[in-house]
Coordinates of C-alpha atoms in Angstrom, one line a residue:
M10 CA -28.3 38.3 -3.7
K11 CA -25.1 40.2 -4.2
R12 CA -24.9 43.4 -2.3
F13 CA -22.7 45.7 -4.5
A14 CA -20.5 47.7 -2.3
F15 CA -18.5 49.6 -4.9
S16 CA -17.6 53.2 -4.7
L17 CA -19.4 55.5 -7.1
A18 CA -16.7 58.0 -7.4
P19 CA -14.3 56.1 -9.6
T20 CA -16.8 54.1 -11.5
L21 CA -19.7 56.2 -13.0
A22 CA -19.4 58.2 -16.2
L23 CA -20.8 61.7 -16.2
L24 CA -22.0 62.5 -19.7
A25 CA -24.5 65.2 -18.9
L26 CA -25.4 67.3 -15.9
L27 CA -29.1 68.0 -16.2
A28 CA -30.5 65.7 -18.8
P29 CA -29.7 62.3 -20.3
A30 CA -27.7 62.2 -23.6
A31 CA -29.7 62.0 -26.8
H32 CA -30.4 58.5 -28.1
T33 CA -28.2 57.6 -31.0
A34 CA -29.9 54.4 -31.9
P35 CA -33.5 53.2 -32.0
L36 CA -35.0 51.9 -28.8
P37 CA -35.0 48.1 -28.6
P38 CA -38.3 46.3 -28.6
V39 CA -39.7 45.1 -25.3
R40 CA -40.0 41.3 -25.7
D41 CA -40.8 39.9 -22.3
V42 CA -44.3 41.4 -21.9
G43 CA -47.8 40.3 -22.7
P44 CA -50.3 38.2 -20.8
V45 CA -49.6 34.6 -19.9
A46 CA -52.5 32.4 -18.9
A47 CA -52.0 29.7 -16.2
K48 CA -51.7 26.2 -17.7
P49 CA -50.8 23.9 -14.8
V50 CA -49.0 20.8 -15.8
K51 CA -48.6 17.5 -14.0
N52 CA -45.2 16.4 -12.9
S53 CA -43.9 13.0 -11.9
L54 CA -42.0 14.2 -8.8
P55 CA -42.5 12.1 -5.7
E56 CA -44.6 13.4 -2.9
G57 CA -42.4 15.3 -0.4
W58 CA -39.6 16.1 -2.9
Q59 CA -39.7 19.7 -1.5
R60 CA -38.2 18.5 1.8
G61 CA -34.8 18.2 0.1
P62 CA -32.0 18.3 0.3
F63 CA -31.5 20.9 -2.5
M64 CA -28.4 21.7 -4.4
E65 CA -27.7 25.4 -5.2
I66 CA -26.1 25.5 -8.7
F67 CA -24.4 28.4 -10.4
V68 CA -24.9 27.3 -14.0
R69 CA -22.0 29.3 -15.4
A70 CA -19.7 27.5 -13.0
Y71 CA -21.1 23.9 -13.2
Q72 CA -20.2 22.2 -16.5
D73 CA -19.3 23.6 -19.9
S74 CA -20.6 21.4 -22.7
D75 CA -19.3 23.4 -25.7
G76 CA -15.8 24.5 -24.7
D77 CA -16.4 28.2 -24.5
G78 CA -15.3 28.4 -20.8
H79 CA -18.8 29.1 -19.5
G80 CA -21.1 26.5 -17.9
D81 CA -24.4 25.9 -19.6
L82 CA -27.7 23.9 -19.3
R83 CA -26.6 21.0 -21.5
G84 CA -23.5 20.7 -19.2
L85 CA -25.8 20.6 -16.2
I86 CA -27.9 17.8 -17.8
Q87 CA -24.7 15.8 -18.3
R88 CA -24.1 16.0 -14.5
L89 CA -27.6 15.1 -13.2
D90 CA -26.5 11.5 -12.4
H91 CA -24.0 12.9 -9.9
L92 CA -26.8 14.7 -8.1
K93 CA -29.0 11.7 -8.2
E94 CA -26.3 9.5 -6.7
L95 CA -25.7 12.1 -4.0
G96 CA -29.4 11.9 -3.2
V97 CA -30.6 15.5 -3.6
T98 CA -34.3 15.8 -4.5
G99 CA -34.2 19.4 -5.8
I100 CA -31.9 21.9 -7.4
W101 CA -32.0 25.7 -7.1
L102 CA -30.5 27.5 -10.1
M103 CA -29.1 30.9 -9.7
P104 CA -30.6 33.2 -12.3
V105 CA -30.8 31.6 -15.7
Q106 CA -32.7 34.4 -17.5
Q107 CA -30.9 36.7 -19.9
S108 CA -28.8 39.2 -17.8
Q109 CA -26.9 42.4 -18.2
D110 CA -24.0 41.4 -16.1
R111 CA -23.2 38.1 -17.9
D112 CA -22.0 36.6 -14.6
H113 CA -24.2 36.1 -11.5
G114 CA -27.4 37.0 -13.4
Y115 CA -29.2 39.2 -10.9
A116 CA -29.5 42.1 -13.3
T117 CA -32.2 40.7 -15.5
R118 CA -32.5 42.0 -19.1
D119 CA -35.2 39.6 -20.4
Y120 CA -37.4 37.8 -18.0
R121 CA -38.6 35.2 -20.5
A122 CA -35.3 34.3 -22.3
I123 CA -32.4 32.1 -21.3
E124 CA -29.0 33.7 -20.7
R125 CA -27.3 33.2 -24.0
D126 CA -24.2 31.7 -22.4
Y127 CA -26.4 29.0 -20.9
G128 CA -28.4 27.9 -24.0
T129 CA -32.0 28.2 -25.2
L130 CA -35.5 27.6 -23.9
A131 CA -35.3 24.2 -25.6
D132 CA -32.3 23.4 -23.4
F133 CA -34.2 24.5 -20.3
D134 CA -37.1 22.3 -21.2
A135 CA -34.7 19.4 -21.8
L136 CA -33.2 20.0 -18.3
L137 CA -36.6 19.9 -16.7
K138 CA -37.4 16.6 -18.4
A139 CA -34.1 15.0 -17.5
A140 CA -34.3 16.2 -13.9
H141 CA -37.8 15.0 -13.4
A142 CA -36.9 11.6 -14.9
R143 CA -34.5 11.3 -12.0
G144 CA -37.0 12.4 -9.3
I145 CA -35.3 15.9 -9.0
G146 CA -37.3 19.1 -8.9
V147 CA -36.0 22.4 -10.3
I148 CA -36.5 25.9 -8.9
I149 CA -34.9 29.0 -10.3
D150 CA -34.1 32.5 -8.9
Y151 CA -36.5 35.2 -9.7
V152 CA -35.6 38.9 -9.2
V153 CA -38.8 40.8 -8.4
N154 CA -37.4 44.1 -7.0
H155 CA -35.4 45.4 -9.9
G156 CA -34.3 44.9 -13.5
A157 CA -31.2 45.7 -15.5
W158 CA -30.7 49.3 -16.6
T159 CA -30.4 47.8 -20.1
H160 CA -33.8 46.2 -19.8
P161 CA -35.8 47.6 -22.7
T162 CA -38.6 48.9 -20.4
F163 CA -36.0 51.1 -18.5
L164 CA -34.5 52.3 -21.8
H165 CA -37.9 53.3 -22.9
A166 CA -38.8 54.8 -19.6
K167 CA -35.8 57.1 -19.3
S168 CA -36.1 58.2 -23.0
S169 CA -39.1 60.3 -22.2
P170 CA -41.4 61.3 -19.4
K171 CA -44.3 60.4 -21.7
S172 CA -43.1 56.8 -22.2
R173 CA -45.7 54.2 -21.5
Y174 CA -43.1 52.5 -19.3
R175 CA -42.2 55.7 -17.3
D176 CA -44.3 54.7 -14.3
W177 CA -42.7 51.2 -14.2
Y178 CA -39.8 52.8 -12.3
L179 CA -39.4 55.4 -9.5
W180 CA -38.4 59.0 -10.3
A181 CA -37.7 62.2 -8.5
E182 CA -36.7 65.7 -9.5
G183 CA -33.5 66.3 -7.6
Q184 CA -32.0 63.9 -5.1
P185 CA -34.4 63.2 -2.3
P186 CA -32.8 64.0 1.1
G187 CA -32.2 61.7 4.0
W188 CA -31.7 58.4 2.1
S189 CA -28.9 55.9 2.9
I190 CA -28.9 52.2 2.1
W191 CA -25.8 50.3 2.9
D192 CA -24.0 53.6 3.2
K193 CA -25.0 54.6 -0.4
H194 CA -27.6 57.1 -1.6
P195 CA -30.0 55.0 -3.7
W196 CA -31.3 57.8 -5.9
Y197 CA -29.2 58.2 -9.0
P198 CA -29.1 61.0 -11.6
L199 CA -30.4 60.2 -15.0
A200 CA -27.5 62.2 -16.3
Y201 CA -25.4 59.0 -15.9
E202 CA -25.6 57.2 -19.2
C203 CA -24.8 53.7 -20.4
P204 CA -23.2 54.1 -23.9
Q205 CA -23.5 50.4 -24.6
A206 CA -27.2 50.2 -23.7
Q207 CA -28.6 51.3 -27.0
A208 CA -26.1 49.3 -29.0
A209 CA -26.5 46.1 -27.0
P210 CA -27.3 43.1 -29.1
E211 CA -30.9 41.8 -29.2
P212 CA -31.7 38.4 -27.6
P213 CA -30.8 35.5 -29.9
P214 CA -33.7 33.9 -31.7
E215 CA -34.9 30.6 -30.3
G216 CA -32.5 27.8 -31.3
V217 CA -29.4 30.1 -31.5
K218 CA -27.3 29.8 -28.4
K219 CA -24.7 32.6 -28.5
P220 CA -24.2 35.3 -31.1
R221 CA -20.5 35.9 -31.7
G222 CA -19.1 39.4 -31.9
G223 CA -20.8 42.7 -31.5
P224 CA -21.0 45.0 -28.5
S225 CA -21.6 43.5 -25.1
A226 CA -25.0 43.8 -23.4
S227 CA -23.2 44.5 -20.1
C228 CA -23.1 48.1 -18.9
A229 CA -21.4 47.5 -15.5
P230 CA -20.7 50.8 -13.6
W231 CA -17.0 49.9 -13.1
T232 CA -16.4 50.3 -16.8
F233 CA -16.9 54.1 -16.6
K234 CA -14.8 57.1 -15.5
G235 CA -16.0 60.3 -13.9
E236 CA -16.8 61.4 -10.3
L237 CA -20.1 61.9 -8.5
K238 CA -18.7 65.0 -6.9
D239 CA -18.7 66.7 -10.2
L240 CA -22.5 66.6 -10.3
P241 CA -24.2 69.5 -8.5
K242 CA -26.3 68.1 -5.7
G243 CA -30.0 67.7 -6.6
A244 CA -29.4 68.3 -10.3
G245 CA -31.8 66.7 -12.7
T246 CA -34.1 63.8 -12.8
H247 CA -33.2 60.8 -10.5
Y248 CA -34.2 57.2 -10.5
Y249 CA -34.2 54.8 -7.6
G250 CA -32.0 51.7 -7.3
T251 CA -31.7 49.8 -4.0
F252 CA -28.7 47.7 -5.2
G253 CA -27.0 50.3 -7.4
P254 CA -27.4 52.5 -10.5
H255 CA -27.2 49.5 -12.9
M256 CA -30.3 47.8 -11.4
P257 CA -33.2 50.3 -11.1
D258 CA -36.1 49.3 -8.9
F259 CA -39.5 48.5 -10.4
N260 CA -42.5 50.5 -9.2
L261 CA -44.3 47.6 -7.7
R262 CA -47.2 49.8 -6.4
R263 CA -48.3 49.9 -10.0
A264 CA -50.7 47.0 -10.7
E265 CA -49.5 46.7 -14.3
V266 CA -45.9 46.1 -13.2
F267 CA -46.8 43.5 -10.5
D268 CA -49.2 41.7 -12.9
W269 CA -46.3 41.5 -15.4
H270 CA -44.3 39.7 -12.7
L271 CA -47.2 37.3 -12.3
D272 CA -47.2 36.7 -16.0
N273 CA -43.5 36.0 -15.9
L274 CA -43.9 33.4 -13.1
R275 CA -46.6 31.7 -15.2
F276 CA -44.3 31.7 -18.2
W277 CA -41.9 29.5 -16.4
L278 CA -44.4 27.4 -14.4
N279 CA -46.2 26.5 -17.6
R280 CA -43.0 24.9 -18.9
G281 CA -43.0 22.6 -15.9
L282 CA -40.8 24.5 -13.5
N283 CA -41.3 23.4 -9.9
G284 CA -40.9 26.7 -8.0
F285 CA -38.8 29.7 -7.3
R286 CA -36.3 31.3 -4.9
L287 CA -37.6 34.9 -4.6
D288 CA -34.7 37.3 -4.4
A289 CA -34.5 40.3 -2.0
V290 CA -38.3 40.4 -1.3
P291 CA -38.1 42.7 1.7
H292 CA -37.1 45.5 -0.6
L293 CA -40.1 45.4 -3.0
V294 CA -41.6 48.7 -1.8
E295 CA -40.1 51.6 0.2
T296 CA -42.3 53.8 2.2
S297 CA -39.8 56.6 3.0
A298 CA -36.1 57.3 3.5
K299 CA -36.5 55.8 7.0
D300 CA -38.9 53.0 6.2
W301 CA -37.2 51.4 3.2
N302 CA -36.7 47.8 4.5
D303 CA -39.3 45.0 5.1
Q304 CA -42.5 47.1 4.8
P305 CA -45.9 45.4 5.3
I306 CA -46.8 46.0 1.7
S307 CA -43.7 44.0 0.6
R308 CA -44.9 41.0 2.6
R309 CA -48.5 41.3 1.1
L310 CA -47.1 41.4 -2.4
T311 CA -44.9 38.4 -1.8
R312 CA -47.9 36.4 -0.5
R313 CA -49.6 37.2 -3.8
L314 CA -46.6 35.9 -5.7
V315 CA -46.5 32.7 -3.6
D316 CA -50.3 32.2 -4.2
Q317 CA -49.7 32.2 -7.9
I318 CA -46.8 29.7 -7.6
E319 CA -48.8 27.4 -5.3
A320 CA -51.7 27.3 -7.8
Y321 CA -49.5 24.8 -9.6
P322 CA -49.1 21.3 -8.2
R323 CA -46.2 20.3 -6.0
T324 CA -44.3 23.5 -6.2
Y325 CA -41.9 25.1 -3.7
T326 CA -41.0 28.7 -2.9
V327 CA -38.3 30.0 -0.6
C328 CA -37.6 33.6 0.1
E329 CA -34.4 35.5 0.7
A330 CA -35.1 37.8 3.7
T331 CA -32.0 38.5 5.8
A332 CA -33.3 40.8 8.4
E333 CA -36.5 39.0 9.6
P334 CA -36.4 35.5 8.1
V335 CA -38.8 34.0 10.7
A336 CA -41.6 36.3 9.7
W337 CA -41.0 35.6 6.1
A338 CA -41.1 31.9 6.7
S339 CA -44.6 32.1 8.0
P340 CA -47.5 30.7 5.9
E341 CA -49.0 34.1 5.8
V342 CA -46.0 35.5 3.8
C343 CA -43.7 33.2 1.9
G344 CA -44.0 29.8 3.6
S345 CA -40.3 29.3 3.7
A346 CA -37.2 31.5 4.1
F347 CA -33.5 30.9 4.6
A348 CA -32.5 30.5 8.2
F349 CA -29.8 33.1 8.2
G350 CA -27.7 33.0 11.3
L351 CA -27.6 29.2 11.7
E352 CA -24.8 28.8 9.2
G353 CA -22.6 31.2 11.3
A354 CA -23.5 29.4 14.5
V355 CA -22.6 25.9 13.1
M356 CA -19.4 27.1 11.6
D357 CA -18.3 28.9 14.7
A358 CA -19.1 25.7 16.7
V359 CA -17.1 23.5 14.3
K360 CA -14.2 25.9 14.3
G361 CA -14.3 26.3 18.1
E362 CA -13.8 30.0 17.8
K363 CA -16.7 31.3 20.0
R364 CA -17.6 29.9 23.4
D365 CA -21.3 30.4 22.9
A366 CA -21.5 28.8 19.5
V367 CA -22.7 25.4 20.5
Q368 CA -25.5 27.0 22.6
R369 CA -26.5 29.1 19.6
V370 CA -26.8 26.0 17.5
A371 CA -28.8 24.3 20.2
D372 CA -31.2 27.3 20.7
F373 CA -31.7 28.2 17.0
F374 CA -34.8 26.0 16.3
K375 CA -36.3 26.4 19.8
T376 CA -37.9 29.6 18.5
R377 CA -38.0 29.2 14.8
P378 CA -40.1 27.2 12.3
L379 CA -38.7 23.8 11.7
H380 CA -39.3 24.0 8.0
M381 CA -36.9 26.9 7.3
A382 CA -34.3 26.5 4.6
T383 CA -30.9 25.8 6.1
M384 CA -27.4 26.0 4.7
L385 CA -23.7 26.2 5.6
A386 CA -22.7 28.5 2.7
N387 CA -24.1 29.9 -0.5
H388 CA -23.2 32.2 -3.4
D389 CA -23.0 35.4 -1.3
I390 CA -19.8 36.0 0.6
F391 CA -21.7 37.5 3.5
A392 CA -22.8 34.0 4.4
G393 CA -19.2 32.8 4.6
H394 CA -16.4 31.4 2.5
R395 CA -16.4 27.8 1.2
I396 CA -16.4 25.4 4.1
W397 CA -13.1 23.9 3.1
D398 CA -11.5 27.3 3.6
Q399 CA -13.3 28.1 6.8
V400 CA -12.1 24.8 8.4
K401 CA -8.6 25.1 6.8
G402 CA -8.9 21.7 5.2
D403 CA -9.7 19.8 8.4
E404 CA -12.0 17.1 7.1
A405 CA -13.1 16.0 10.6
R406 CA -14.6 19.4 11.3
Y407 CA -16.0 19.5 7.8
R408 CA -17.8 16.2 8.4
L409 CA -19.3 17.5 11.6
A410 CA -20.6 20.7 9.9
A411 CA -22.3 18.4 7.3
A412 CA -23.8 16.2 10.0
S413 CA -25.1 19.3 11.8
L414 CA -26.8 20.6 8.7
L415 CA -28.4 17.3 7.8
L416 CA -29.5 16.2 11.2
L417 CA -30.9 19.4 12.5
P418 CA -34.4 20.5 11.5
G419 CA -35.0 22.4 8.3
T420 CA -34.9 22.0 4.5
P421 CA -31.2 21.7 3.8
F422 CA -29.5 23.4 0.9
L423 CA -26.0 22.4 -0.2
Y424 CA -23.9 24.7 -2.4
Y425 CA -22.3 23.1 -5.5
G426 CA -18.9 21.6 -4.7
E427 CA -19.7 21.5 -1.0
E428 CA -20.2 17.7 -1.2
I429 CA -16.7 17.1 -2.5
G430 CA -14.8 19.6 -0.2
Q431 CA -14.1 22.1 -3.0
G432 CA -11.9 25.0 -2.0
G433 CA -12.5 28.6 -2.9
L434 CA -10.5 31.0 -5.1
T435 CA -9.2 33.0 -2.2
Q436 CA -6.9 35.1 -4.3
L437 CA -10.0 36.8 -5.8
K438 CA -12.1 39.5 -4.3
G439 CA -15.8 40.0 -3.6
D440 CA -18.0 37.0 -4.2
F441 CA -15.7 35.5 -6.9
P442 CA -13.8 33.2 -4.4
I443 CA -17.0 31.2 -3.9
R444 CA -18.2 31.1 -7.5
G445 CA -15.4 29.2 -9.2
P446 CA -15.8 26.3 -11.6
M447 CA -16.9 22.9 -10.2
S448 CA -14.1 20.4 -9.8
W449 CA -15.0 17.2 -11.7
T450 CA -11.5 15.8 -12.3
A451 CA -8.0 16.3 -11.0
A452 CA -7.4 18.7 -13.9
G453 CA -10.7 20.5 -13.3
G454 CA -12.9 18.8 -15.8
F455 CA -15.2 21.8 -16.1
S456 CA -14.4 22.8 -19.7
R457 CA -12.2 21.6 -22.6
G458 CA -11.6 25.3 -23.2
T459 CA -10.3 28.0 -20.9
P460 CA -12.5 28.3 -17.8
F461 CA -14.0 31.7 -17.1
R462 CA -12.3 31.5 -13.7
P463 CA -9.4 29.4 -12.4
V464 CA -10.0 25.9 -11.2
S465 CA -10.1 25.2 -7.4
P466 CA -6.7 25.0 -5.8
N467 CA -7.5 21.6 -4.2
A468 CA -9.0 20.1 -7.4
A469 CA -6.2 17.5 -7.6
T470 CA -7.5 15.8 -4.5
H471 CA -11.1 17.0 -4.0
N472 CA -12.8 16.4 -7.3
A473 CA -16.0 14.5 -8.0
D474 CA -14.3 11.6 -9.7
A475 CA -11.8 11.0 -6.9
Q476 CA -14.5 11.5 -4.2
R477 CA -17.0 9.1 -5.7
A478 CA -14.2 6.4 -6.1
H479 CA -13.2 6.5 -2.4
P480 CA -15.8 5.0 0.0
G481 CA -14.6 7.1 2.9
S482 CA -14.7 10.4 1.1
L483 CA -16.7 13.5 1.9
F484 CA -19.0 12.7 -1.0
H485 CA -20.0 9.4 0.5
H486 CA -20.3 11.0 4.0
Y487 CA -22.8 13.4 2.5
R488 CA -24.5 10.6 0.6
Q489 CA -24.9 8.4 3.6
L490 CA -26.3 11.3 5.8
I491 CA -28.7 12.3 3.0
A492 CA -29.9 8.7 2.7
L493 CA -30.4 8.5 6.5
R494 CA -32.3 11.7 6.6
K495 CA -34.6 10.6 3.8
A496 CA -35.2 7.2 5.3
Q497 CA -36.0 8.4 8.8
P498 CA -39.3 10.3 9.1
A499 CA -38.1 11.9 12.4
L500 CA -35.1 13.5 10.7
H501 CA -37.0 15.1 7.8
A502 CA -40.3 15.8 9.4
G503 CA -39.9 15.4 13.2
S504 CA -40.0 17.6 16.2
Y505 CA -37.0 19.2 18.0
D506 CA -37.1 18.2 21.7
N507 CA -35.1 17.6 24.8
V508 CA -32.2 19.8 23.7
Q509 CA -29.1 19.6 26.0
V510 CA -25.7 21.2 25.9
Q511 CA -22.8 20.0 28.1
G512 CA -19.8 22.0 27.2
S513 CA -19.1 21.2 23.6
L514 CA -21.5 18.3 23.5
L515 CA -25.0 18.8 22.0
R516 CA -27.8 16.4 22.3
F517 CA -31.4 16.7 20.9
E518 CA -34.2 14.5 19.9
R519 CA -36.2 14.4 16.7
A520 CA -39.6 12.6 16.9
T521 CA -42.8 11.8 15.0
A522 CA -45.8 9.9 16.4
T523 CA -44.2 6.6 15.6
Q524 CA -40.4 7.3 15.9
R525 CA -38.0 9.0 18.3
L526 CA -34.3 9.5 17.5
R527 CA -31.5 11.0 19.6
V528 CA -28.8 13.0 17.8
T529 CA -25.4 13.6 19.6
L530 CA -22.8 16.0 18.2
N531 CA -19.4 16.5 19.7
Y532 CA -17.9 19.9 18.8
A533 CA -14.8 19.4 21.0
T534 CA -11.2 18.7 20.0
E535 CA -11.2 15.7 22.4
P536 CA -13.4 12.6 22.7
A537 CA -16.5 13.0 24.9
T538 CA -18.3 10.6 27.1
A539 CA -21.7 10.0 25.5
P540 CA -23.4 6.8 26.7
R541 CA -25.6 5.1 24.2
Q542 CA -29.3 4.7 25.0
G543 CA -30.8 3.2 21.9
R544 CA -30.3 1.3 18.6
L545 CA -27.4 2.8 16.6
L546 CA -28.5 4.0 13.2
W547 CA -25.5 6.0 12.2
V548 CA -22.2 7.1 13.8
T549 CA -18.9 8.7 13.0
P550 CA -16.2 5.9 12.7
G551 CA -14.8 5.3 16.2
G552 CA -18.0 6.3 18.0
E553 CA -19.7 3.0 18.4
G554 CA -18.9 2.7 22.1
E555 CA -19.5 4.9 25.1
H556 CA -17.3 7.7 23.8
L557 CA -17.8 10.0 20.8
P558 CA -14.6 11.0 19.0
A559 CA -13.6 14.7 18.5
W560 CA -16.0 16.3 16.0
G561 CA -18.0 13.1 16.0
A562 CA -21.8 12.5 15.5
R563 CA -24.2 9.8 16.4
V564 CA -27.9 9.0 15.7
E565 CA -29.8 6.5 17.8
Q566 CA -33.3 5.2 17.8
L567 CA -34.8 5.3 21.2

């Protein structure tokens, strides 16, 4: 998820020093609570859909159906045939629940309601039905660690020490010493107030998409003035927030809070959802100022979440765990986790920037589970800019990066727009460059209104319409590789053997009991001698003979 690295000094408002300001409006009702019984539903997804590839989609940026400049679920439904033609078997949606931030969605305000810019629960149900009809499973982001500071339970909790929700969060009198997370102290004084919090509009009733007018539900810290230095150290009650003051952590040692998360998972699974991407799970419980990351209790709690998800048929769970992804990918914890580090090795090899990059690619799956979730880029800038910008528009290098992802072991995840070579909004800061509107046509095609962000600078040439129309495009390169991967058991379920590196040439074999394939990847700027040894299944144009072109790839059946 997004790691907010803003400075507190110019951003937080200081309304009181020792106590929160008095409430000026009634506290909002807490809507997303109450028990939810498990009601597993059958789905028509094919066996093995979980092997992917998946497409990660930022709904706000994918397709706007009503002209308000924001993508929505009905827009996504309109574009499912594009995904089916590409060959993906699953889609991962960044948070679709109602959020405080009204952008990326990781500050959840209502765990059982759809973000009002995206539509309604009825729209979500329609998406599941339409995706399943095309053989595509759907998983969504779920934020376990923290909620929004405008979540009604936090508003109630901070209103009084006697609130029934007080113990849902973590509190301290004075600022506990010794803490530092990403160079920030994670305990925040309750004196900091959110003026909009009490006036924020209530969730729309079912069937009503977006109420117009009224104050915003957002209470982003950067809207405030005041300086942290003005607050005496240790003054007043503090609450804990790993990712910033606007997203307080839940007290997940409390059974009532954890059981509430289980109820929320069942709420979505009962609708026919096919699984989750669990966000930031190593941060669920902190033991001390020193032991705040990846504690054993966080792994045990995650396993309980996964057990609940796996009680439903043909579901899939993947965890975000940046520090120790191998441990989190084990069956005893999450079962799958993103293979952080591989994306950097592949892109370094493709760009030719680091001498050891090809060896790093070769070695990666020698010591890691072959079922880990792989990617080249995602919604977080720490994983890298869009591929187009990393390779500076060099499509030969781009194609080799795609071949590396889809021919190596793992469950591959593409990032929306990756399949058409979409460029980023490099003039923007933070994560915004990689979260721009999807390029559907030369003019953008995302919205008939004004898009919430500019269209991609290369939309005129690298848009879905143009890419689908050209047989030699990046889109069809991805489509062919995906079809090959799905058709060859050794590529989607085989071993990883006989790995060899010769300079910039990488060879490895993928095998099952009945099939053995050899994959050869040339990360050099010049053709490489690579004698053929088997029946050719797929090759970069020009690599049919004894030489593999620069940035070329080949798959043979031995």
